[in-house]
CSV table of C-alpha atoms in Angstrom, one decimal:
chain,number,residue,atom,x,y,z
A,1,MET,CA,0.0,0.1,0.0
A,2,ASN,CA,2.7,2.5,-1.1
A,3,ASN,CA,1.5,6.0,-1.7
A,4,VAL,CA,0.0,6.5,-5.1
A,5,LYS,CA,0.8,9.9,-6.6
A,6,GLY,CA,-1.7,12.4,-5.4
A,7,GLU,CA,-2.8,10.2,-2.6
A,8,LYS,CA,-2.9,11.7,1.0
A,9,PRO,CA,-0.3,10.0,3.0
A,10,PHE,CA,-1.5,8.7,6.4
A,11,CYS,CA,0.1,7.7,9.7
A,12,ILE,CA,-1.1,5.0,12.0
A,13,ILE,CA,-0.7,5.6,15.8
A,14,ILE,CA,-1.5,2.9,18.3
A,15,SER,CA,-2.7,3.4,21.8
A,16,GLY,CA,-2.9,0.7,24.5
A,17,LEU,CA,-1.6,-0.3,28.0
A,18,PRO,CA,2.0,-1.3,28.4
A,19,SER,CA,2.6,-4.8,27.1
A,20,SER,CA,-0.9,-4.8,25.4
A,21,GLY,CA,0.7,-5.9,22.0
A,22,LYS,CA,1.5,-2.5,20.4
A,23,THR,CA,4.8,-3.6,18.7
A,24,HIS,CA,3.4,-6.9,17.6
A,25,LEU,CA,0.4,-5.0,16.0
A,26,SER,CA,2.7,-2.5,14.2
A,27,ILE,CA,4.9,-5.2,12.9
A,28,GLU,CA,2.0,-7.1,11.4
A,29,LEU,CA,0.5,-3.9,10.0
A,30,SER,CA,3.6,-3.0,8.4
A,31,LYS,CA,3.8,-6.2,6.6
A,32,GLY,CA,0.1,-6.5,5.9
A,33,LEU,CA,-0.1,-3.0,4.5
A,34,VAL,CA,3.3,-2.7,3.1
A,35,ILE,CA,4.0,0.6,4.9
A,36,TYR,CA,7.0,2.0,6.8
A,37,LEU,CA,7.4,1.4,10.4
A,38,LEU,CA,9.1,3.7,12.6
A,39,ASN,CA,10.0,2.0,16.0
A,40,SER,CA,11.4,4.4,18.6
A,41,GLU,CA,13.4,1.6,20.0
A,42,PHE,CA,15.4,1.2,16.9
A,43,VAL,CA,17.4,4.1,17.9
A,44,ARG,CA,17.2,3.6,21.6
A,45,GLU,CA,18.9,0.2,21.1
A,46,ARG,CA,22.1,1.7,19.8
A,47,TYR,CA,22.4,3.7,23.1
A,48,CYS,CA,21.4,0.9,25.5
A,49,ASN,CA,24.9,0.5,27.1
A,50,SER,CA,24.9,4.3,27.8
A,51,MET,CA,21.4,4.0,29.2
A,52,LYS,CA,22.7,1.5,31.7
A,53,ASP,CA,24.8,4.3,33.3
A,54,TYR,CA,23.2,5.3,36.6
A,55,PHE,CA,24.5,8.8,36.5
A,56,ASP,CA,21.4,11.2,35.9
A,57,ASN,CA,23.4,13.5,33.5
A,58,VAL,CA,24.6,10.5,31.3
A,59,PHE,CA,21.1,9.0,31.2
A,60,LEU,CA,19.3,12.3,30.5
A,61,SER,CA,21.7,13.3,27.8
A,62,THR,CA,21.3,9.9,26.1
A,63,MET,CA,17.6,10.2,26.2
A,64,ASN,CA,17.8,13.6,24.7
A,65,GLN,CA,19.9,12.3,21.8
A,66,VAL,CA,17.5,9.5,21.2
A,67,ASN,CA,14.6,12.0,21.1
A,68,ILE,CA,16.4,14.2,18.8
A,69,GLU,CA,17.2,11.3,16.2
A,70,ASN,CA,13.7,10.2,16.4
A,71,LYS,CA,12.2,13.5,15.9
A,72,GLU,CA,14.5,13.9,12.9
A,73,ARG,CA,13.3,10.6,11.4
A,74,CYS,CA,9.7,11.7,11.9
A,75,THR,CA,10.4,14.9,10.0
A,76,ILE,CA,12.3,13.0,7.1
A,77,LEU,CA,9.2,10.6,6.6
A,78,CYS,CA,6.6,13.6,6.8
A,79,ALA,CA,8.6,15.8,4.4
A,80,SER,CA,8.7,13.0,1.9
A,81,ARG,CA,5.0,12.4,2.5
A,82,THR,CA,5.6,8.8,3.2
A,83,SER,CA,2.7,6.7,4.9
A,84,PHE,CA,4.1,5.0,8.1
A,85,ILE,CA,3.2,3.5,11.5
A,86,PHE,CA,4.7,5.2,14.7
A,87,ASP,CA,5.4,2.6,17.3
A,88,GLY,CA,6.3,4.5,20.5
A,89,ASN,CA,5.9,4.1,24.4
A,90,SER,CA,5.9,6.0,27.4
A,91,LEU,CA,9.3,7.3,26.9
A,92,ASP,CA,8.4,9.2,23.8
A,93,HIS,CA,6.3,12.2,24.9
A,94,GLU,CA,8.5,14.7,23.1
A,95,VAL,CA,8.7,12.7,19.9
A,96,TYR,CA,4.9,12.1,19.8
A,97,ALA,CA,4.2,15.9,20.5
A,98,ARG,CA,6.5,16.7,17.5
A,99,LEU,CA,4.9,14.1,15.3
A,100,LEU,CA,1.3,15.5,15.9
A,101,GLN,CA,2.7,18.9,14.7
A,102,LEU,CA,4.4,17.4,11.6
A,103,LEU,CA,1.4,15.5,10.6
A,104,ASP,CA,-0.9,18.6,10.7
A,105,HIS,CA,1.8,20.7,9.0
A,106,PHE,CA,2.2,18.1,6.0
A,107,ASP,CA,-1.6,17.4,5.8
A,108,TYR,CA,-1.5,13.7,6.9
A,109,GLU,CA,-4.5,11.5,7.6
A,110,ARG,CA,-4.1,10.2,11.0
A,111,ILE,CA,-5.4,6.6,11.8
A,112,ASN,CA,-5.7,6.2,15.6
A,113,ILE,CA,-6.0,2.5,16.7
A,114,ARG,CA,-6.8,1.4,20.2
A,115,ILE,CA,-5.9,-2.1,21.7
A,116,LYS,CA,-8.3,-3.3,24.3
A,117,SER,CA,-6.9,-5.7,26.7
A,118,SER,CA,-7.3,-6.5,30.3
A,119,GLU,CA,-4.9,-5.1,32.8
A,120,GLU,CA,-4.2,-8.6,34.2
A,121,LYS,CA,-3.2,-9.8,30.6
A,122,CYS,CA,-0.9,-6.8,30.1
A,123,LYS,CA,0.7,-7.3,33.6
A,124,GLU,CA,1.3,-11.0,32.8
A,125,ASN,CA,2.8,-10.1,29.3
A,126,TYR,CA,4.9,-7.5,31.1
A,127,SER,CA,6.4,-10.0,33.6
A,128,LYS,CA,7.5,-12.1,30.7
A,129,ARG,CA,9.5,-9.2,29.0
A,130,LYS,CA,13.2,-9.8,28.6
A,131,VAL,CA,14.7,-6.5,29.2
A,132,GLY,CA,17.5,-5.8,26.7
A,133,SER,CA,16.4,-8.5,24.3
A,134,VAL,CA,16.7,-7.6,20.5
A,135,PHE,CA,14.5,-9.2,17.9
A,136,VAL,CA,14.8,-8.8,14.1
A,137,ASP,CA,12.3,-9.2,11.4
A,138,GLU,CA,13.8,-8.5,8.1
A,139,SER,CA,10.4,-8.6,6.3
A,140,VAL,CA,9.3,-5.5,7.9
A,141,LEU,CA,9.6,-2.3,5.8
A,142,GLY,CA,11.6,0.2,7.8
A,143,ASP,CA,12.8,-0.6,11.3
A,144,SER,CA,13.3,-4.2,11.5
A,145,VAL,CA,15.2,-4.3,14.8
A,146,PHE,CA,13.1,-4.3,17.9
A,147,PHE,CA,14.5,-3.7,21.3
A,148,THR,CA,12.9,-4.3,24.7
A,149,PRO,CA,13.9,-1.5,27.1
A,150,ALA,CA,13.4,-1.3,30.9
A,151,LEU,CA,10.1,0.4,31.5
A,152,VAL,CA,8.2,1.0,34.6
A,153,TRP,CA,4.7,-0.5,34.7
A,154,LYS,CA,2.4,2.7,34.7
A,155,VAL,CA,-1.1,2.9,33.8
A,156,ASN,CA,-2.5,6.3,32.9
A,157,ASN,CA,-6.0,6.5,34.6
A,158,THR,CA,-7.2,9.0,32.1
A,159,ASP,CA,-9.9,7.0,30.1
A,160,VAL,CA,-10.2,8.0,26.5
A,161,SER,CA,-13.5,7.4,24.7
A,162,ASP,CA,-13.5,4.8,22.0
A,163,ASP,CA,-14.9,7.6,19.7
A,164,SER,CA,-11.5,9.1,19.5
A,165,PHE,CA,-10.3,5.9,17.5
A,166,GLN,CA,-11.1,4.9,14.0
A,167,TYR,CA,-10.3,1.3,14.9
A,168,ILE,CA,-10.5,-0.9,18.0
A,169,ILE,CA,-8.8,-4.3,18.2
A,170,GLU,CA,-9.0,-6.8,21.1
A,171,ASN,CA,-6.3,-8.7,22.6
A,172,TYR,CA,-7.7,-10.6,25.6
A,173,GLY,CA,-7.0,-14.2,24.6
A,174,SER,CA,-4.3,-16.2,22.9
A,175,ILE,CA,-1.8,-14.9,20.2
A,176,GLU,CA,-3.7,-16.8,17.6
A,177,GLU,CA,-6.9,-15.0,18.3
A,178,TYR,CA,-4.8,-11.7,18.3
A,179,ASN,CA,-3.4,-12.5,14.9
A,180,ASN,CA,-6.9,-13.2,13.5
A,181,ASN,CA,-8.0,-10.0,14.8
A,182,ILE,CA,-5.1,-8.3,13.2
A,183,LYS,CA,-5.8,-9.9,10.0
A,184,GLU,CA,-9.4,-8.6,10.0
A,185,LEU,CA,-8.0,-5.0,11.0
A,186,ILE,CA,-5.8,-5.1,8.0
A,187,GLU,CA,-8.5,-5.9,5.6
A,188,GLN,CA,-10.7,-3.2,7.1
A,189,ILE,CA,-8.1,-0.6,6.6
A,190,LYS,CA,-7.3,-1.6,3.1
A,191,LYS,CA,-11.0,-1.4,2.2
A,192,ALA,CA,-11.4,2.1,3.9
A,193,ARG,CA,-8.2,3.3,2.1
A,194,SER,CA,-9.4,2.1,-1.3
A,195,LYS,CA,-12.7,3.6,-0.9
A,196,GLN,CA,-11.2,6.9,0.0
A,197,ASN,CA,-8.8,6.8,-3.1
A,198,GLU,CA,-11.9,6.3,-5.2
A,199,ARG,CA,-13.2,9.6,-4.4
């Protein structure tokens, strides 16, 4: 689903609890829709040794450098009017704020997807996270290296209405059920995009 000339570019932004399956969904969407995946951990992985330093000034300067690089990468994609998925996490407030400005400036369609999952399931997934692990999926267009950083389990109690999202996907059961839901979501997005492009 690469951009056709004259077609409005779009950016997919995924929301969900920590460990609800955002990166898995991003990977599958990138492959299923054949669009670029920008994963903020792609940059963070290169700095993981510096991030282990417990001195505040080293940690903060490293975080700042990661944010700068990710904001630059968002700018390059938007300026080239490339459709893409943004896969970020709770460390990416600055990058996310800049991304929203860029999407407005470059007249992007924003596709907001919410993952619904139970807090218990997410906590279970979170407990299985292997901090510092690196996973590579070379069939992904864009960032094919995925890094698992150390994150603090934190749930934002601000409940956002489902009306704020164009798509809702559930991840309560097995990985097979989640993958089936993802396949259905990909087909829904493809149909919606082709209808939009017919206008």
